[in-house]
XYZ file of C-alpha atoms in Angstrom:
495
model
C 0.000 0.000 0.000
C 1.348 3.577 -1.110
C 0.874 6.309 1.763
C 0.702 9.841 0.697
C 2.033 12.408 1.884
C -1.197 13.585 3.185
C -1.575 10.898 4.934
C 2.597 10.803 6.944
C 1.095 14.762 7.463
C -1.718 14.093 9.421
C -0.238 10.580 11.283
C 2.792 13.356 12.532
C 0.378 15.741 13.539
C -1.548 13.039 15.583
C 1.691 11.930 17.351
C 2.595 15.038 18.281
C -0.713 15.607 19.767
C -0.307 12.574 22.001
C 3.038 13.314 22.635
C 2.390 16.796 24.036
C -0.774 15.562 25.816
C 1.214 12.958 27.700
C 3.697 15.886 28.514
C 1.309 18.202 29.636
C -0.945 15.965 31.700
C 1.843 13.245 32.988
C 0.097 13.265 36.750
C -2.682 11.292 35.419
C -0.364 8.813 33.540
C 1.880 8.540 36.482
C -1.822 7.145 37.985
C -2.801 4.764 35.384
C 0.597 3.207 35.204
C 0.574 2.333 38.868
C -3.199 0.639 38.110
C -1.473 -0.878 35.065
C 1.357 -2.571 36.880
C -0.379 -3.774 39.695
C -0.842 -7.713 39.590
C -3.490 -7.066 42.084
C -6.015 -5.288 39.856
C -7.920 -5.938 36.776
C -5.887 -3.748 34.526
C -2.842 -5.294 33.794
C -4.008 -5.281 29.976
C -3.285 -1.471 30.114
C -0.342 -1.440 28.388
C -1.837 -3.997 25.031
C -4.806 -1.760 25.463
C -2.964 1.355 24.547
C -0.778 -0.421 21.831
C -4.131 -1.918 19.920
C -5.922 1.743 20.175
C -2.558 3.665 18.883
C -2.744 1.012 16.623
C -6.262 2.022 15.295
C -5.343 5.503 15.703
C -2.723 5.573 13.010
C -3.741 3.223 10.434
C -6.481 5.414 10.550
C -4.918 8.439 10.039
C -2.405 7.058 7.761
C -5.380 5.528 5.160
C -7.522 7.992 5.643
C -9.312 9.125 2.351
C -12.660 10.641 4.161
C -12.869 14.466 3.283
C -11.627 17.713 3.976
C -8.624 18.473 6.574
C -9.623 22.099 8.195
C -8.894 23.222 11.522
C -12.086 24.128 13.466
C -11.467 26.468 16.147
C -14.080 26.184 18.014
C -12.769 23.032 19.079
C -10.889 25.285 21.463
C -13.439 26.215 23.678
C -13.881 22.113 24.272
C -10.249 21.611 24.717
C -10.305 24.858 27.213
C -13.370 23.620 29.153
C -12.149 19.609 29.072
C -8.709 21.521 30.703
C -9.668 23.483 32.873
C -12.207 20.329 34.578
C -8.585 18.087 34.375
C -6.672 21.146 36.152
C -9.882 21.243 39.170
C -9.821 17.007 39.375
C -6.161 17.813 39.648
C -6.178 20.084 42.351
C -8.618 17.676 44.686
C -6.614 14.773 43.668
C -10.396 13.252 41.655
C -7.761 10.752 40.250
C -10.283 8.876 38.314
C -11.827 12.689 36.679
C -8.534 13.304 35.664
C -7.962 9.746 33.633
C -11.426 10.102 32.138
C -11.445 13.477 30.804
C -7.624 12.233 29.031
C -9.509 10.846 25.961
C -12.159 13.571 25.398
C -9.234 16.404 25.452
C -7.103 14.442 22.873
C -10.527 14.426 21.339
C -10.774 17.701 21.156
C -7.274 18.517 20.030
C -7.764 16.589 16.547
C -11.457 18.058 16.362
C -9.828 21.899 16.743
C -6.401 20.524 14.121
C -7.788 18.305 11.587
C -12.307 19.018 11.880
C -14.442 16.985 11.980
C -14.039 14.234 9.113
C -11.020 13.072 10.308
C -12.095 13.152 14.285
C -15.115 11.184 13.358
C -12.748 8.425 12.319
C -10.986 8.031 15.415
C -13.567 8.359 17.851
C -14.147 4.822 17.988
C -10.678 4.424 18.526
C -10.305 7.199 20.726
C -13.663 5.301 23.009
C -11.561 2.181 23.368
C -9.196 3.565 25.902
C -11.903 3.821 28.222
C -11.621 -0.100 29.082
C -7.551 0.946 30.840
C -9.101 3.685 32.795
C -9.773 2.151 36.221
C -13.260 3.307 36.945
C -15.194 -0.264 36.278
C -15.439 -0.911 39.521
C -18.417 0.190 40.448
C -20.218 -2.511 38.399
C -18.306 -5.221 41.399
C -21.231 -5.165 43.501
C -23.630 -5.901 40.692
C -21.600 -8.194 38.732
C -21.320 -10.469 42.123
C -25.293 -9.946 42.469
C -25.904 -11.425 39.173
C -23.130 -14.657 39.809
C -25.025 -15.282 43.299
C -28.678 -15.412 41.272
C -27.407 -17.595 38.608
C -25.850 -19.734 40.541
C -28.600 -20.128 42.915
C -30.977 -20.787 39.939
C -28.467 -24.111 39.283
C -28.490 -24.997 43.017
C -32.069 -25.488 42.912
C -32.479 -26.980 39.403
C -30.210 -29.914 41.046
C -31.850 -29.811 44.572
C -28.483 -29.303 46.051
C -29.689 -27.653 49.958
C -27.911 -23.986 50.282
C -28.616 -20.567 51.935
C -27.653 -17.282 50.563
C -26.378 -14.744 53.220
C -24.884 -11.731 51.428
C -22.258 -12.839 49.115
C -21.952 -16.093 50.591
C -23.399 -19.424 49.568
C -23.505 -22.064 52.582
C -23.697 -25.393 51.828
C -24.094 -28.331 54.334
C -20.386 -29.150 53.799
C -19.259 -25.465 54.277
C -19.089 -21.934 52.840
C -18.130 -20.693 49.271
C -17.994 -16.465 49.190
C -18.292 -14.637 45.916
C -15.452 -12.349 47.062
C -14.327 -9.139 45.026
C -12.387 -10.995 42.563
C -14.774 -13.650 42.085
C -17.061 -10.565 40.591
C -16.106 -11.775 36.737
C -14.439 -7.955 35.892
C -11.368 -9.312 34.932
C -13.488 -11.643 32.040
C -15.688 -8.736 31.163
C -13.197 -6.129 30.490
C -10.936 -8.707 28.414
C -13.742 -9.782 26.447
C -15.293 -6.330 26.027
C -11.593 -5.601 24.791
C -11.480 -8.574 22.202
C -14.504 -7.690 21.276
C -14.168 -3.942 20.514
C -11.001 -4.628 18.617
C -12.508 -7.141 16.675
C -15.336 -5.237 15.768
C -13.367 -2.150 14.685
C -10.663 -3.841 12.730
C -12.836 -6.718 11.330
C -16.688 -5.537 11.127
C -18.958 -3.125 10.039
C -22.446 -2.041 10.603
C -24.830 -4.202 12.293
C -22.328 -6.991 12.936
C -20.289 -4.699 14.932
C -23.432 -4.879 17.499
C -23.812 -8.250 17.089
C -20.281 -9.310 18.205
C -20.251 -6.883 21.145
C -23.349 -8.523 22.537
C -22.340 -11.599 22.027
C -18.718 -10.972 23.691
C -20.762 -9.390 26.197
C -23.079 -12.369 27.386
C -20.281 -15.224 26.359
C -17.920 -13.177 28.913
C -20.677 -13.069 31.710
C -21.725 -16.615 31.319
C -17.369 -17.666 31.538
C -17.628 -16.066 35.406
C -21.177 -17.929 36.163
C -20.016 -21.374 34.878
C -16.496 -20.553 36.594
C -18.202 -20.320 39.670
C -20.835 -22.636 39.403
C -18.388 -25.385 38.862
C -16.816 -24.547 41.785
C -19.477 -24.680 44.301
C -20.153 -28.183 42.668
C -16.513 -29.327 43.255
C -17.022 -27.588 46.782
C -20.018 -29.654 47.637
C -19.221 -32.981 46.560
C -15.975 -32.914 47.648
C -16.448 -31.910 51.446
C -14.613 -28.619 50.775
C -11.105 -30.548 50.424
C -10.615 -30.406 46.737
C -7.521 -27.974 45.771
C -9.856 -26.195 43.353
C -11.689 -24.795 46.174
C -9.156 -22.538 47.026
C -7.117 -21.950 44.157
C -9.011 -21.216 40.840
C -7.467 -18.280 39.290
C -6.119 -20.810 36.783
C -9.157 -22.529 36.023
C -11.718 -18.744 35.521
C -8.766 -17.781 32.844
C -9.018 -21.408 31.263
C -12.700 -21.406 31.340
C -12.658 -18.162 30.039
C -10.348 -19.116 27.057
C -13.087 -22.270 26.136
C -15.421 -19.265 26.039
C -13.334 -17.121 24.023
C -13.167 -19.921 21.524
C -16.567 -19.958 20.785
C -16.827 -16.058 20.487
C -14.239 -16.470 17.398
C -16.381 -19.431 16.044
C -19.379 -17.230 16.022
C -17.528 -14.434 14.340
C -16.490 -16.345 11.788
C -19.974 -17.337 11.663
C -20.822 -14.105 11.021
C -18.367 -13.006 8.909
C -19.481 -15.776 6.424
C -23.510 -15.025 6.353
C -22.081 -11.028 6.289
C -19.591 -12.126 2.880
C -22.873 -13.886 1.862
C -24.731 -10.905 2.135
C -22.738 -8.738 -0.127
C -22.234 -10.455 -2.763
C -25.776 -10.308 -3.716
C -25.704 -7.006 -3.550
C -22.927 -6.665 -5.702
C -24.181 -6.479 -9.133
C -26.326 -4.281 -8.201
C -24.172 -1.749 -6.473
C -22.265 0.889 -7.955
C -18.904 2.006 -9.221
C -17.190 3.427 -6.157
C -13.665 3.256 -7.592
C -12.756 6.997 -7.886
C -15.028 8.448 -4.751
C -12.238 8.040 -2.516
C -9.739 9.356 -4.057
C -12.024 12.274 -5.407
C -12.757 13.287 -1.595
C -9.692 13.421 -0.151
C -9.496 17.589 -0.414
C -6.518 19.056 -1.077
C -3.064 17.977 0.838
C -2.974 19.465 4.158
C -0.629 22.606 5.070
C 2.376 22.000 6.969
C 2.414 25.588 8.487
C -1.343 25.624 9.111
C -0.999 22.171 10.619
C 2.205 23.190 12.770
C 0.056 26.556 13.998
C -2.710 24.841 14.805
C -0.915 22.488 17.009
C 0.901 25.370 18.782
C -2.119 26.986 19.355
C -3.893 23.828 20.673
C -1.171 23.223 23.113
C -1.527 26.614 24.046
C -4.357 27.203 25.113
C -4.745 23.791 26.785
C -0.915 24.548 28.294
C -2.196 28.134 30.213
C -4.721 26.315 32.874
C -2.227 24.143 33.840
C 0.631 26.908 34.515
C -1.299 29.358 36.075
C -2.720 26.467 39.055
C 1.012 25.299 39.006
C 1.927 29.130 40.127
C -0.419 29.276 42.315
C 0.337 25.879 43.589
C 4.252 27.317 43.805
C 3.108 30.185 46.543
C 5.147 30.444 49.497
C 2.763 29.968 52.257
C 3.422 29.703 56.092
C 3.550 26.163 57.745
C 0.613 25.356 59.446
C 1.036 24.001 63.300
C -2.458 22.524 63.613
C -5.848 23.517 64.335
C -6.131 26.111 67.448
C -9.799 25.532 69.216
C -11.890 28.545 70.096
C -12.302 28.083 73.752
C -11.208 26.267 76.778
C -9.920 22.644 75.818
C -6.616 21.040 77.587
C -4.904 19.596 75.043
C -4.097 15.747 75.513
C -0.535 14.473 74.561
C -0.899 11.176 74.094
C -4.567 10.431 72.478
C -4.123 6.624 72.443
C -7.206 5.991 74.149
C -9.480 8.255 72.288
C -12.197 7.237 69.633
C -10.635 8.923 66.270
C -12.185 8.544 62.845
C -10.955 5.784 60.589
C -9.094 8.130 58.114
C -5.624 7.701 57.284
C -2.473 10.017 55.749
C -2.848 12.671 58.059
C -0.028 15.396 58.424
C -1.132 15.730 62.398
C -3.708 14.365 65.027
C -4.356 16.767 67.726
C -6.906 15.658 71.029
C -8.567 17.541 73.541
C -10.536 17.505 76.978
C -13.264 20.159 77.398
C -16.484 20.667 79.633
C -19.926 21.282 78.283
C -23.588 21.406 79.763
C -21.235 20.138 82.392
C -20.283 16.851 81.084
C -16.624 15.998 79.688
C -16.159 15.331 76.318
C -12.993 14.876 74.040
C -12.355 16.672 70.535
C -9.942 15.468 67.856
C -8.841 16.698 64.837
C -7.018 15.101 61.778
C -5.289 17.587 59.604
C -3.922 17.230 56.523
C -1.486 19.745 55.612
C -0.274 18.848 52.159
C -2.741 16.755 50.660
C -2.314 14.509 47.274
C -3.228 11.257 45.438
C -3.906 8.775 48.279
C -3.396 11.338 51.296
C -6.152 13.593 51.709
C -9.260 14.477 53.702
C -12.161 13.157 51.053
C -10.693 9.612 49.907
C -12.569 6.251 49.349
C -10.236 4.558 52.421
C -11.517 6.654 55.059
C -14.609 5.944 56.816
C -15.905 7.730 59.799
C -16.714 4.581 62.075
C -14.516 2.073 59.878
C -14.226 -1.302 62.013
C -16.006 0.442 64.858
C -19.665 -0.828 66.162
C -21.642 2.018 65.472
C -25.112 3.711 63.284
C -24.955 7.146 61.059
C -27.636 9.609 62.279
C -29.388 12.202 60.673
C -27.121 15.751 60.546
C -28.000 18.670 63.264
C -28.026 22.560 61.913
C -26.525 24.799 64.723
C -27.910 28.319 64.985
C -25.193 29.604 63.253
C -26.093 27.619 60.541
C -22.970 25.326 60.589
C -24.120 21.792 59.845
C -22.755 18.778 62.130
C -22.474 15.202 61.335
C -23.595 12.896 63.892
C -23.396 9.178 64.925
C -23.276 6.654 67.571
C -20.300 4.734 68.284
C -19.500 1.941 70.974
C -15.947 2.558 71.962
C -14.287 0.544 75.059
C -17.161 -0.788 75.589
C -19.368 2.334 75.984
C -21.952 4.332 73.811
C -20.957 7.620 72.602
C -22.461 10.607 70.824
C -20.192 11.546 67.971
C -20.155 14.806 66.182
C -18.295 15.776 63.096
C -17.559 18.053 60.231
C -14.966 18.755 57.347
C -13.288 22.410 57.658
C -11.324 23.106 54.247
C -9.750 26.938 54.604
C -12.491 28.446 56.901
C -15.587 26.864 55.714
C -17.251 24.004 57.228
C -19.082 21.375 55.699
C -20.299 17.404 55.540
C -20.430 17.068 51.893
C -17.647 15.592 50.586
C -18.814 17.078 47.273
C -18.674 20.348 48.548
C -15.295 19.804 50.666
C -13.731 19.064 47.230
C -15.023 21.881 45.403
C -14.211 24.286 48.298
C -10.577 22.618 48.335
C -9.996 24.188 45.179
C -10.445 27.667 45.754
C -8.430 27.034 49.493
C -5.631 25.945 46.900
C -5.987 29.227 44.773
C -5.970 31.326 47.844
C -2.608 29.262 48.819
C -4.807 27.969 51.649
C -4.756 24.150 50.794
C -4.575 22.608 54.734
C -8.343 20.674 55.882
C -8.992 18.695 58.298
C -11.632 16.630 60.076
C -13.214 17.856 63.194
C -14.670 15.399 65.615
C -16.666 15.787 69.074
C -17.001 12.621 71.251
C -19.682 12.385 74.353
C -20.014 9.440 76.423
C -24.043 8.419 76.466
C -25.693 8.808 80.406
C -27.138 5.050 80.110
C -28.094 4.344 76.359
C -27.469 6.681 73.274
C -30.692 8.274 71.516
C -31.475 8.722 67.902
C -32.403 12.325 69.446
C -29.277 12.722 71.284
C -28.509 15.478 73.838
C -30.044 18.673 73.567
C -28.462 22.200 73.277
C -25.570 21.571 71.501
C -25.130 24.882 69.740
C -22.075 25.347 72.848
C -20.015 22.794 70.009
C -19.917 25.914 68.039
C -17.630 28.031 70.512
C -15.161 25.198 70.369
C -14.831 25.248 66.481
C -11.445 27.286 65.214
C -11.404 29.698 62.416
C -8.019 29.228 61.502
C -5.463 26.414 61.419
């Protein structure tokens, strides 16, 4: 196959495109590469991913024979608006924001450098990194639902006696749990994968819908048989066969029996498609010329090297200016100081504290009010980023603490307060809590994020968690105690 010069034009504008994306938003790499290297987690296909999608990408661009190459600039207001939302996720470390929006602003690049009839050939393309970007977990908990109804369906189809409690399938010779891994993600994002790049590369049309349902339901069906076989081997063997405990070989082998017959359908498919056309073939018409008619004319080196610059640009300034900002001398903070009389307590082993982790600081203190003692803690974070800060899926208020959420309480001065009951050394207590980020106090976590950035633009960035304990007189409420608007005189306005 000849490539035109056209065509080496627009592949080198592409790559340098990538290139300057990866350069100007490495953070978020940095992020997917520790996902992708992790043996622990379902994306160890990140790196094939991205080959197979570049891949895509540039035999695209270097066949492409679709139409006009114009820049359209209002493509920059998209690449401006998709920065600016990656420089916010930056600043309140939304790791998983950050990865997302990395597609839609290379997306946006080639929109604003090459319009819209070359963009509209790589979207696809461009859509198939989404399966590396580590935000399918949230389909665990339903993907584990499913495997526990299907496989309860068999149970009772061979009148084999079991109880489902949770994710856990008792049997009368023991217990089988449908743990995290035993969700089927690992299947469902490889086969999704095969199954995208099979489509893309191989398919068109209909049959591209075809083979991704089919991928789809042959991939779910792997991770139910996987498991179903398992409880079978668990039951009839008393719980002592190998398998029971050591399977990860057998779900990838069962899997690959699976796979087989996804490529046996395809070529299925691909037959009844070739079928298809061939009938239609004497009727169609001479296409011969039309691509080589639409290709436009070749595409400008200096407009092409402008438009680049410019894209770069203008995506480039968001990014600086927070990075100034971020660069501010500010003082070191020494903690929260409490409004009020509290004696500070130097060694807070014995206090409840919230399950959070990374802190910079932990500060506890003994106070009186309505004439009872209470303690107040307060976990500040200083210097927050990826995996240590104040809003992060790993910390829990109660975490492995016996203990119920209650509804919030408003203060009169209109400061909200978490509350909760927690049994600590043996003992009910009232707990009492909110977020302060700068000097504003909050619950949300939405809103502590969102307030984090402008504390970072004011070279503000320190937050921490502020917590009020009360032991219970006999048993805790849902109530609670009453006048607690005295919390307010304890709460500081500065760190």
């Amino acid at each position: 196959m000849i490539i035109s010069s056209t065509n080496k034009q627009l592949a080198a504008g592409v790559a340098i495109l990538i290139a300057s994306l990866v350069a100007l938003y490495w953070p978020a790499f940095v992020g997917l590469h520790s996902r992708w290297v992790n043996p622990d987690e379902p994306y160890t296909h990140g790196y094939l991913v991205l080959a197979m999608a570049m891949y895509m990408v540039f035999s695209r661009a270097l066949q492409f024979t679709g139409g006009k190459i114009a820049p359209r600039w209002e493509g920059l207001g998209l690449v401006v608006i998709f920065s600016v939302l990656w420089e916010a996720s930056h600043l309140v470390q939304t790791q998983a924001l950050m990865q997302l929006l990395l597609p839609l602003i290379l997306w946006g690049w080639l929109y604003t450098v090459f319009g819209w009839h070359f963009v509209r050939k790589l979207t696809l393309p461009l859509l198939f990194l989404y399966f590396i970007i580590p935000v399918w977990g949230v389909f665990g908990i339903p993907l584990r639902s499913m495997a526990v109804i299907v496989v309860s369906h068999g149970l009772q189809v061979l009148n084999i006696p079991f109880l489902v409690d949770g994710f856990n399938i008792h049997l009368p010779s023991g217990t089988i749990a449908v743990a995290g891994g035993c969700s089927g993600q690992n299947y469902l994002l490889t086969g999704l994968v095969v199954g995208s790049f099979y489509a893309l590369n191989f398919l068109v049309g209909r049959a591209r819908l075809s083979c991704m349902l089919l991928i789809l339901a042959l991939s779910l069906l792997a991770n139910w048989v996987r498991i179903f076989i398992l409880v079978l081997v668990g039951h009839y063997s008393q719980m002592t066969h190998p398998l029971v405990r050591e399977h990860v070989t057998f779900g990838w082998l069962v899997f690959a029996v699976f796979l087989v017959v996804f490529f046996v359908g395809m070529r299925l498919l691909e037959n009844r498609t070739a079928r298809g056309a061939e009938g239609l073939s004497d009727r169609s018409p001479d296409l011969s010329n039309v691509n080589a008619a639409s290709n436009g004319p070749p595409v400008s080196r200096p407009a092409l090297l402008f438009s680049v610059a410019v894209v770069v640009l203008a995506a480039g300034l968001p990014i600086a200016g927070v990075e100034l900002v971020q660069g501010r001398n500010v003082s070191e903070p020494q903690g929260i100081a409490l409004n009020g009389y509290a004696v500070p307590i130097d060694t807070p082993s014995g206090v409840w504290l919230p399950s959070y982790l990374g802190y910079d600081k932990v500060q506890v203190w003994e106070a009186r009010h309505n004439g009872s003692r209470i303690s107040i803690s307060a976990l500040s974070y200083f210097d927050q980023q990826q995996g240590k800060e104040l809003i992060h899926g790993s910390n829990h208020l109660l975490g492995a603490s016996r203990g119920k959420v209650l509804s919030p309480v408003v203060l009169s001065s209109g400061v909200t307060l978490g509350r909760a009951i927690v049994n600590h050394q043996g003992l009910e207590h009232y707990i009492y809590w909110v977020y302060k980020v700068a000097n504003h106090y909050t619950i949300s976590p939405i809103t502590a994020k969102l307030w984090q950035i402008k504390a970072i633009l004011i070279g503000r960035p320190e937050a921490a968690i502020i917590s009020f304990i009360m032991p219970c007189t006999l048993a805790c409420s849902q109530e609670g105690p009453t006048n607690i608007d005295g919390l307010m005189d304890f709460l500081p306005q500065e760190f």
